[in-house]
PDB file of C-alpha atoms in Angstrom:
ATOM      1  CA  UNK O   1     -18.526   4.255  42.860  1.00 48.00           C
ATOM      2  CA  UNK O   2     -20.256   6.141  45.479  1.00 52.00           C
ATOM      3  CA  UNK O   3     -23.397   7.905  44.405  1.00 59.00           C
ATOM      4  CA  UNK O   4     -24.231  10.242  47.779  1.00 80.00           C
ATOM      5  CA  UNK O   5     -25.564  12.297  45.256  1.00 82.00           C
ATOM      6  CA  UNK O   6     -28.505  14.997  47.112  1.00 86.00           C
ATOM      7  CA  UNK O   7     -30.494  16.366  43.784  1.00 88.00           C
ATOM      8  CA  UNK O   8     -32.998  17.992  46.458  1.00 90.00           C
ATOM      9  CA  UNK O   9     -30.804  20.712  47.404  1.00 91.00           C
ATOM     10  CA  UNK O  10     -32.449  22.535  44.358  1.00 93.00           C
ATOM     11  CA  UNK O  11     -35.764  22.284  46.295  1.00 94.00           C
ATOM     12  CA  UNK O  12     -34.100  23.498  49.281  1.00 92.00           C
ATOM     13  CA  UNK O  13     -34.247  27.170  50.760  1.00 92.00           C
ATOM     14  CA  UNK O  14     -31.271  29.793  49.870  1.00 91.00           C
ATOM     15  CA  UNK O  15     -31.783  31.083  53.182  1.00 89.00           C
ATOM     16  CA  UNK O  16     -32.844  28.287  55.507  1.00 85.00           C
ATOM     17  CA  UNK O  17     -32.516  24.133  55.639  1.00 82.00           C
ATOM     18  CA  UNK O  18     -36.291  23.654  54.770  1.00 88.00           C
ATOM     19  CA  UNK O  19     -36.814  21.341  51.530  1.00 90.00           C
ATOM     20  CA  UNK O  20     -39.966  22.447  49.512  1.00 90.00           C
ATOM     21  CA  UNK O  21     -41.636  19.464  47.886  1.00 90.00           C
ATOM     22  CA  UNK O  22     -42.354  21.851  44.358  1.00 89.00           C
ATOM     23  CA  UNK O  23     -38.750  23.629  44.317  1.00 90.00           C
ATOM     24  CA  UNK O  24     -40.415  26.894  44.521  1.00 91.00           C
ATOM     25  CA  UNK O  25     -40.425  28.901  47.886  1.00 87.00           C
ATOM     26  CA  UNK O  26     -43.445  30.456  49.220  1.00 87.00           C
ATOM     27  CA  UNK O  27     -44.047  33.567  50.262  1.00 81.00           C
ATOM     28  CA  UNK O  28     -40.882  35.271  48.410  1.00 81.00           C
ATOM     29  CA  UNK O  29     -38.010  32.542  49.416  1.00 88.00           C
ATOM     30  CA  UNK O  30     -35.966  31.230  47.123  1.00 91.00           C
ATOM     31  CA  UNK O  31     -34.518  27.780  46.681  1.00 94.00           C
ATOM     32  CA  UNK O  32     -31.669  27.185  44.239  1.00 94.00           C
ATOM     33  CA  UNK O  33     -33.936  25.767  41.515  1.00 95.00           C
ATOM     34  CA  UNK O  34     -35.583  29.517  41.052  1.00 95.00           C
ATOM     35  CA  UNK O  35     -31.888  30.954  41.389  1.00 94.00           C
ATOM     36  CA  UNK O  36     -30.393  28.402  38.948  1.00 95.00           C
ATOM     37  CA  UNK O  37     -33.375  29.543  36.650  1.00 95.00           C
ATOM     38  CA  UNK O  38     -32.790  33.127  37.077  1.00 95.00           C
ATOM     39  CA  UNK O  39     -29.378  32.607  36.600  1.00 95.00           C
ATOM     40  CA  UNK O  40     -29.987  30.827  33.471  1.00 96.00           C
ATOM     41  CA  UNK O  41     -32.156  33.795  32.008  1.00 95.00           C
ATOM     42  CA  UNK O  42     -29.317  36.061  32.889  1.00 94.00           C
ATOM     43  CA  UNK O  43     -27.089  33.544  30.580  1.00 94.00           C
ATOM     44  CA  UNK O  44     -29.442  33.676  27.414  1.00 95.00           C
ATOM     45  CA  UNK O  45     -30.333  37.612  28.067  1.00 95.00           C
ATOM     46  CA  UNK O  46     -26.521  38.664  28.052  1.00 94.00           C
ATOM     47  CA  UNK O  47     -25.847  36.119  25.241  1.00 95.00           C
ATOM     48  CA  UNK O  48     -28.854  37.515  23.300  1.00 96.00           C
ATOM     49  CA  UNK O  49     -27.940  40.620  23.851  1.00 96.00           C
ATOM     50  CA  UNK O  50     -24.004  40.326  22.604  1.00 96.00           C
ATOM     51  CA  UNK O  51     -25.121  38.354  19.645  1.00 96.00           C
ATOM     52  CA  UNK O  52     -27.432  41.106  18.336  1.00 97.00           C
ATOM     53  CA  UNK O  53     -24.644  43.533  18.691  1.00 97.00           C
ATOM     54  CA  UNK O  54     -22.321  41.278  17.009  1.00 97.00           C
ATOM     55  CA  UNK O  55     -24.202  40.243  14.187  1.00 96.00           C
ATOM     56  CA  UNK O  56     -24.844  44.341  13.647  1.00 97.00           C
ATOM     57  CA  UNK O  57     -21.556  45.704  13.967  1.00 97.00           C
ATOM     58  CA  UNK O  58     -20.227  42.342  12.383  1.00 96.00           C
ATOM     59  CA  UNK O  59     -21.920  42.694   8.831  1.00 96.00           C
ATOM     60  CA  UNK O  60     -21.430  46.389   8.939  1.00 96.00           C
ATOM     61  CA  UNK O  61     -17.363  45.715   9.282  1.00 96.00           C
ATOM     62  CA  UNK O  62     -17.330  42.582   6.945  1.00 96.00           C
ATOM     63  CA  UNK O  63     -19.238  44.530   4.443  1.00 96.00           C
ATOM     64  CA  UNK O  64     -17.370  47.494   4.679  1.00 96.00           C
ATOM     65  CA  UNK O  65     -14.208  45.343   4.224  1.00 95.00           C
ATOM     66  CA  UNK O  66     -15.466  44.605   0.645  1.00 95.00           C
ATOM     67  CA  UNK O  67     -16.615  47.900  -0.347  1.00 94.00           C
ATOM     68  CA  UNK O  68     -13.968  49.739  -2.970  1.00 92.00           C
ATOM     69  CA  UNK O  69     -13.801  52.676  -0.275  1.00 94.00           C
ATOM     70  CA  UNK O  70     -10.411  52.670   0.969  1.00 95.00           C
ATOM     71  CA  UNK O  71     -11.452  54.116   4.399  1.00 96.00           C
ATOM     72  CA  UNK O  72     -14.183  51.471   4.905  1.00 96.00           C
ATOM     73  CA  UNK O  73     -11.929  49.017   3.847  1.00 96.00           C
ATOM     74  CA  UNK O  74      -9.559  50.920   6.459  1.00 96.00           C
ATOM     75  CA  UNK O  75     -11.955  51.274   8.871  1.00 96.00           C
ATOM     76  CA  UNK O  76     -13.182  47.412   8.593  1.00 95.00           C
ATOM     77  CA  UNK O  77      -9.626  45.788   8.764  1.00 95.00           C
ATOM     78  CA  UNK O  78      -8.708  47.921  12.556  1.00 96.00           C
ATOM     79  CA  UNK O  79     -12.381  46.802  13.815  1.00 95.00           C
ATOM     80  CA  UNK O  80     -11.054  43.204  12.904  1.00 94.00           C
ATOM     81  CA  UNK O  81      -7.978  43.258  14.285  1.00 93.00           C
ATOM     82  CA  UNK O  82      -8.629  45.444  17.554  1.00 94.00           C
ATOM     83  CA  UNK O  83     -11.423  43.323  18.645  1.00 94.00           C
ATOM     84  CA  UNK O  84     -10.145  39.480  17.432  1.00 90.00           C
ATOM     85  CA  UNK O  85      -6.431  40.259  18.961  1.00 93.00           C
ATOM     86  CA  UNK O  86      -7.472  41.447  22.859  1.00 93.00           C
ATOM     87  CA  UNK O  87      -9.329  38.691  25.033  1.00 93.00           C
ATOM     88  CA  UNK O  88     -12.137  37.973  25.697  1.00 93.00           C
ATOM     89  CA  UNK O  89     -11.874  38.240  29.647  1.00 92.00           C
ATOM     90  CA  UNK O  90      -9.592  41.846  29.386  1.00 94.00           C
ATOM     91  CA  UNK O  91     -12.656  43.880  27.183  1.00 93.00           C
ATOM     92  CA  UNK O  92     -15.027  42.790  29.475  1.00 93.00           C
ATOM     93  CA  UNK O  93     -12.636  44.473  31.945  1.00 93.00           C
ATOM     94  CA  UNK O  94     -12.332  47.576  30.281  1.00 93.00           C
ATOM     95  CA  UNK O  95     -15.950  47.995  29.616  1.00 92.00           C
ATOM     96  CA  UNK O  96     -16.756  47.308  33.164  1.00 90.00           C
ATOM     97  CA  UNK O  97     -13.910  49.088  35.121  1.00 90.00           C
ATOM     98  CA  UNK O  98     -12.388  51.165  31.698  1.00 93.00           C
ATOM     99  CA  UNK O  99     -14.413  52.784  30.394  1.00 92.00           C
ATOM    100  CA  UNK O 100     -16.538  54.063  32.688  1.00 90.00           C
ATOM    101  CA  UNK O 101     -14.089  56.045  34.110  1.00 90.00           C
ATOM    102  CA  UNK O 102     -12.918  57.447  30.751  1.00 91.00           C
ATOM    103  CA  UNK O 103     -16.387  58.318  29.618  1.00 90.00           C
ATOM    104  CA  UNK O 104     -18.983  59.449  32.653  1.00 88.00           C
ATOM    105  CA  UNK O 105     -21.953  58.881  30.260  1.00 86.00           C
ATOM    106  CA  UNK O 106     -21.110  55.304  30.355  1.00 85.00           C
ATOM    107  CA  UNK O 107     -21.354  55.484  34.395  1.00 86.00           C
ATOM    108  CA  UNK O 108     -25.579  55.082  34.051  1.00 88.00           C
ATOM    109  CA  UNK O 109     -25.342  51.842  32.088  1.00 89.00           C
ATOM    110  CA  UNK O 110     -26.200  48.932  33.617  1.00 89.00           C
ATOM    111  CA  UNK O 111     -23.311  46.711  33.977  1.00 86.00           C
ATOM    112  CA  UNK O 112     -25.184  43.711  32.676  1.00 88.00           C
ATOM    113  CA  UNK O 113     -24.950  45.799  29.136  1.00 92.00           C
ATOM    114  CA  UNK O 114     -21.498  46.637  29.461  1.00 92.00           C
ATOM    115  CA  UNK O 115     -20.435  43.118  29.580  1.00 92.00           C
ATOM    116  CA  UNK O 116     -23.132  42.333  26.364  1.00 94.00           C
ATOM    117  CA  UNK O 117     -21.284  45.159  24.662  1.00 94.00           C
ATOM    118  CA  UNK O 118     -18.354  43.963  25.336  1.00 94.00           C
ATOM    119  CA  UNK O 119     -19.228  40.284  24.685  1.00 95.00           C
ATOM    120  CA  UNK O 120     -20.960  41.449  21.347  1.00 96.00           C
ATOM    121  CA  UNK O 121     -18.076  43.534  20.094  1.00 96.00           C
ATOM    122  CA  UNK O 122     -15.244  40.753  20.408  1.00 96.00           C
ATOM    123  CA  UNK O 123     -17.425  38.313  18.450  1.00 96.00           C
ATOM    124  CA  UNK O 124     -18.220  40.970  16.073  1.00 96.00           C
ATOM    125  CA  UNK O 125     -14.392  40.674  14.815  1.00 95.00           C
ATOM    126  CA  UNK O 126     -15.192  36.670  13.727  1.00 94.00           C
ATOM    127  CA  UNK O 127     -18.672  37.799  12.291  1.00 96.00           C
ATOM    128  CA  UNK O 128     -17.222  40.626  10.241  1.00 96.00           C
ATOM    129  CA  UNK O 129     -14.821  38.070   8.781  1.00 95.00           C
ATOM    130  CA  UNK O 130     -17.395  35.138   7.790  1.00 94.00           C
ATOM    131  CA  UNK O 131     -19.581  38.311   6.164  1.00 96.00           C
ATOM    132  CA  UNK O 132     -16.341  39.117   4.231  1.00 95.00           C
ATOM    133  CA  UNK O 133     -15.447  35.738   3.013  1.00 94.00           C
ATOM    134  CA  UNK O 134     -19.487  35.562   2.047  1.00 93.00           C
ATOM    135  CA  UNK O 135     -19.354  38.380  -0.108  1.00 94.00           C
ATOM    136  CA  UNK O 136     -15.861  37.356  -1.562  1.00 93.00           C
ATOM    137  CA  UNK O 137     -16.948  33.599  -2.305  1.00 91.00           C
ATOM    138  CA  UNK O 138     -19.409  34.943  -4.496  1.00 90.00           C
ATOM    139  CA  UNK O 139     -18.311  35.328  -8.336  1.00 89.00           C
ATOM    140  CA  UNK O 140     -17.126  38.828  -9.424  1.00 88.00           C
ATOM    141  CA  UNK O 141     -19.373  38.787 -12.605  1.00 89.00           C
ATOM    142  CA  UNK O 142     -22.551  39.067 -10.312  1.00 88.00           C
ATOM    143  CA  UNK O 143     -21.282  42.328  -9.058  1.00 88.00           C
ATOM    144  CA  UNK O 144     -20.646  44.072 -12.381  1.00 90.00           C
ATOM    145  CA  UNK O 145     -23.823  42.269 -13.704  1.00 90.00           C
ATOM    146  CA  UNK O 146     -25.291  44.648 -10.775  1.00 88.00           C
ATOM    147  CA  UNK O 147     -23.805  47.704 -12.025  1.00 89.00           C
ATOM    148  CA  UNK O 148     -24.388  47.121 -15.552  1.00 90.00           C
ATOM    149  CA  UNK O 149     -28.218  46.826 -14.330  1.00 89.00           C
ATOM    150  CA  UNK O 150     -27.995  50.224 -13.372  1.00 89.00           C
ATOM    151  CA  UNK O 151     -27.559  49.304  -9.655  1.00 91.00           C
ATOM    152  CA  UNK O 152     -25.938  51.695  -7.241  1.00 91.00           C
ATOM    153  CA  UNK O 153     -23.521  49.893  -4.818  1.00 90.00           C
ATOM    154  CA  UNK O 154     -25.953  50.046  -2.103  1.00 91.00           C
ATOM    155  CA  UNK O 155     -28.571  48.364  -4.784  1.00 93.00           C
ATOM    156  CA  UNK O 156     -26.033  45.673  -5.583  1.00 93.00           C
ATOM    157  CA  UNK O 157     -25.388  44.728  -2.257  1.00 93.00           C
ATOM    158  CA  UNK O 158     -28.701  44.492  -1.498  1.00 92.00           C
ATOM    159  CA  UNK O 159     -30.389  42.493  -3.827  1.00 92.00           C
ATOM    160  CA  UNK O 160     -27.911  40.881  -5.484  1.00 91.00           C
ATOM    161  CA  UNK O 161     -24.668  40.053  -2.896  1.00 93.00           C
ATOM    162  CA  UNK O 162     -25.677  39.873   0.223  1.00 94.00           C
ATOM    163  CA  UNK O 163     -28.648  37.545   0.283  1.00 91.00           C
ATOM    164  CA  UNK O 164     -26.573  35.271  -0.923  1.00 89.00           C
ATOM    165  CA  UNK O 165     -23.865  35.429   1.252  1.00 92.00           C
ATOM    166  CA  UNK O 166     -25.710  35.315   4.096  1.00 91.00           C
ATOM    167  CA  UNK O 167     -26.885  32.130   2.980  1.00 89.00           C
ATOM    168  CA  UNK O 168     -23.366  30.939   2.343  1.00 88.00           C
ATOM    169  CA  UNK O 169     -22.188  31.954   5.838  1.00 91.00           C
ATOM    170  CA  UNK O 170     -25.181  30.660   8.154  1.00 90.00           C
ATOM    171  CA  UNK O 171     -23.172  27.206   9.210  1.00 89.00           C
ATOM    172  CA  UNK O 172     -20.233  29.476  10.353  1.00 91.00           C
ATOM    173  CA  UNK O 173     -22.593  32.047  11.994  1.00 93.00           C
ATOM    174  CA  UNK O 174     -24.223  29.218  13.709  1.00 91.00           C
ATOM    175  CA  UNK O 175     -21.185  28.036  15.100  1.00 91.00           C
ATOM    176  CA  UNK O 176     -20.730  32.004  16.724  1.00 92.00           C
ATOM    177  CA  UNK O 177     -24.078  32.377  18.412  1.00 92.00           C
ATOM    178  CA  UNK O 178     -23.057  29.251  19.884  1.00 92.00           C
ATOM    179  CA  UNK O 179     -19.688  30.369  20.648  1.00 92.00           C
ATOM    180  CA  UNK O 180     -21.423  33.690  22.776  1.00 94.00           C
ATOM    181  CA  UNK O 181     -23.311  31.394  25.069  1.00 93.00           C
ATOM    182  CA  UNK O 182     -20.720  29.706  26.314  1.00 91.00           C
ATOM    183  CA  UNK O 183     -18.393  32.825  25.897  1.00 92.00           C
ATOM    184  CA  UNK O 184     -20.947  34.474  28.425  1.00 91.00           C
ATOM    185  CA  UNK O 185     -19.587  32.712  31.185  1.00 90.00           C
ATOM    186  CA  UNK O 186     -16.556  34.818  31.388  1.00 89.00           C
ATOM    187  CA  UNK O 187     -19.340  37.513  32.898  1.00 87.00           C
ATOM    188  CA  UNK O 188     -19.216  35.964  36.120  1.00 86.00           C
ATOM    189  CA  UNK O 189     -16.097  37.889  36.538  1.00 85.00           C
ATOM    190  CA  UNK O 190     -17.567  41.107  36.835  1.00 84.00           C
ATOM    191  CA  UNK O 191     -20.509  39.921  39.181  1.00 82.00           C
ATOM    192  CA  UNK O 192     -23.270  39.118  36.664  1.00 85.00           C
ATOM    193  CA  UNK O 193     -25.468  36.710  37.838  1.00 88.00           C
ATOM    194  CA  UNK O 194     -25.225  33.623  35.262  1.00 90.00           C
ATOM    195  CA  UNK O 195     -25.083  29.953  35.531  1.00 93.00           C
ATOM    196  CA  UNK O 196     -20.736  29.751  36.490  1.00 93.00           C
ATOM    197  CA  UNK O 197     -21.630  32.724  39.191  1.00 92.00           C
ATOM    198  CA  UNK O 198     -24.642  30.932  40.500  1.00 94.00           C
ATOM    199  CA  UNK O 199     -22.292  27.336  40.308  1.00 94.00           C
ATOM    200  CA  UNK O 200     -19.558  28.524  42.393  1.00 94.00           C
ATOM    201  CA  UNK O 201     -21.478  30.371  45.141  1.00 93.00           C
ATOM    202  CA  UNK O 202     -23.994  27.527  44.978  1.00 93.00           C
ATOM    203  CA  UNK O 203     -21.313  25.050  45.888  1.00 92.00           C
ATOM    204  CA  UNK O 204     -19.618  27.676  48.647  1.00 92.00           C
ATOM    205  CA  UNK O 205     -23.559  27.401  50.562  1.00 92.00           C
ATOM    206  CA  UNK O 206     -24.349  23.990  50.021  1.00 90.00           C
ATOM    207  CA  UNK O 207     -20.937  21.544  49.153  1.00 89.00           C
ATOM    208  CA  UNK O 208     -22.804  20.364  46.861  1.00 90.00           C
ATOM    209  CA  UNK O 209     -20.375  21.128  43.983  1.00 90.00           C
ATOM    210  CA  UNK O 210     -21.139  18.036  41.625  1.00 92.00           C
ATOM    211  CA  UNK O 211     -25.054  18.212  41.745  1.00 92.00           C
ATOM    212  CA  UNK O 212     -24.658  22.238  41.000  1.00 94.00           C
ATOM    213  CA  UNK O 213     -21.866  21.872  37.878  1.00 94.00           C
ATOM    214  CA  UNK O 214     -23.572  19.501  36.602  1.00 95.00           C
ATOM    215  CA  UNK O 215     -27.013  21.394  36.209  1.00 95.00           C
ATOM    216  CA  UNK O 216     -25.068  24.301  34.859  1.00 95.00           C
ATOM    217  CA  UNK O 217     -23.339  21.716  32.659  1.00 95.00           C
ATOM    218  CA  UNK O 218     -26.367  20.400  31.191  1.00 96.00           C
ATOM    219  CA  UNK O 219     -28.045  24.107  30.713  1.00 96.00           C
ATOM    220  CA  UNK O 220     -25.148  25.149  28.843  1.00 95.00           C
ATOM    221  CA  UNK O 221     -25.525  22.249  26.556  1.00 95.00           C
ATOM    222  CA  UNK O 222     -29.407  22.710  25.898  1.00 96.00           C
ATOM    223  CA  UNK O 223     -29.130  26.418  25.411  1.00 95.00           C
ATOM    224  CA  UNK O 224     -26.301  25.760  22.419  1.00 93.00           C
ATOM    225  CA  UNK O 225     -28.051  22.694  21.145  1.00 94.00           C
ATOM    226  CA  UNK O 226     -31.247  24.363  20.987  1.00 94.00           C
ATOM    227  CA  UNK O 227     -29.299  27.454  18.396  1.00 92.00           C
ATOM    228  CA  UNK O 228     -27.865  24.700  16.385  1.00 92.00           C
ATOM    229  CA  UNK O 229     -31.537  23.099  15.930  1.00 94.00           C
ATOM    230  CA  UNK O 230     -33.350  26.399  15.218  1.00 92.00           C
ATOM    231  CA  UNK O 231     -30.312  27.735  13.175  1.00 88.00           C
ATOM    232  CA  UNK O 232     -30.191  24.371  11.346  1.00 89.00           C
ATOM    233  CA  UNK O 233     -33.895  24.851  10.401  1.00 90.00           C
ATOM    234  CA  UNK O 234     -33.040  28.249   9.359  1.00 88.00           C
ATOM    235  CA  UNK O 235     -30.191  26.926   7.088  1.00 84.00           C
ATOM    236  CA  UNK O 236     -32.706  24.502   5.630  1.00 85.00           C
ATOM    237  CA  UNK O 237     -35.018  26.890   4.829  1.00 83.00           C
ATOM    238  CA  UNK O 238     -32.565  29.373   3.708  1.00 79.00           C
ATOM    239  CA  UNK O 239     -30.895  26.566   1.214  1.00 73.00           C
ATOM    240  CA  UNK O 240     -30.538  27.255  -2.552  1.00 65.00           C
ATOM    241  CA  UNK O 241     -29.602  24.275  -4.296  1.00 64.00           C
ATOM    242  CA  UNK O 242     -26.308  23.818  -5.500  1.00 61.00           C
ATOM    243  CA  UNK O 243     -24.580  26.611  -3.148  1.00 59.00           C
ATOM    244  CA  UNK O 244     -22.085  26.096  -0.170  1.00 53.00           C
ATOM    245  CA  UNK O 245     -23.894  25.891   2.805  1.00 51.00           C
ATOM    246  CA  UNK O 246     -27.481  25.219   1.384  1.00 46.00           C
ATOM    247  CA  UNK O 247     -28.136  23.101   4.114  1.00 45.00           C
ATOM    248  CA  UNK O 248     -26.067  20.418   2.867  1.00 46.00           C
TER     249      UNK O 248
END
């Protein structure tokens, strides 16, 4: 097997042939270890960014989808389906060349946030259903205890359903924030400047195709094994013994 492998065109100049012995240009070059770094912060920034919106607008919908409000219940269903049923790829096309033109105030947004709106409102759809099947898993008796308490709705979801589901759901959630770092690749299609961008115009300049995919490979992989491990501890932490997803 022929291994004409060159892992020093990281340490090499994005502009000229010169080879810096630390990987890190002088005087304001850049070699393609500081781009593949950049291009790694743009990675976890946009999948950061998504996962806060998802997690948001996902426990609004899944809650809402529980209430005993018809129009929530309404309103949480379409937010499902709308967002769960388009792809991935095509919203972050409509957010980027869309909706702009539909809606001028959107024309001032930086594009890197369109895309983490996008990427946070299609995972939303998944979110909003784990936060549903939380609150449904739990035993109807604990919401009427709530209410016989005196409890408003509002009061029984918050202290009595939904810190328990959220306990119930954090292996599935896990699995999500996950799910948007690798989903965040698709950005690359709209010009963001992530690790899949940086791999294929990496491999245009150099040929050094293997050697590039293979870093971005291996990024990918720490960035999701390094949510699993805190989200793990979180789960851990979080457990209640005796309840699904207690860290088992």
């Amino acid at each position: 097997m022929s291994s004409n492998w060159d892992w020093q065109v990281f340490c090499k100049s994005t502009i000229e042939d010169t080879v810096y012995p630390t990987c890190f240009g002088p005087g304001g070059d850049t070699t393609y270890f500081e781009w593949l770094l950049s291009a790694w912060g743009w990675t976890l920034s946009v999948a950061a960014l998504g996962w806060i919106v998802a997690l948001v607008f996902g426990s609004l919908m899944g809650i809402a989808r529980t209430t005993p409000s018809k129009p929530l219940v309404w309103l949480g269903n379409v937010w499902s389906e709308v967002f769960r049923n388009i792809p991935l790829l095509v919203q972050i096309f409509l957010w980027y060349h869309v909706l702009p033109q539909l809606f001028v105030s959107l024309r001032s947004i930086p594009s890197f946030l369109l895309v983490a709106f996008a990427l946070g409102f299609f995972t939303s759809a998944r979110v909003a259903e784990q936060v549903r099947a939380g609150i449904m898993a739990i035993p109807k008796g604990q919401r009427y205890a709530g209410l016989a308490m005196g409890f408003s709705q509002w009061q029984t979801y918050r202290y009595v359903l939904l810190p328990r589901a959220f306990r119930i759901v954090i292996p599935p959630l896990t699995s999500e924030a996950m799910s948007i770092i690798k989903n965040s690749s698709v950005a690359f299609a709209v010009g963001i400047a992530e690790l899949t961008l940086f791999a294929m115009q990496s491999q245009e300049e150099t040929s050094r195709g293997i050697e590039m995919y293979l870093a971005v490979t291996g990024l990918y992989f720490l960035s999701a094994f390094l949510v699993n491990r805190i989200a793990l501890f979180i789960e851990h932490r979080a457990a209640v013994p005796g309840m699904v997803g207690a860290g088992q």
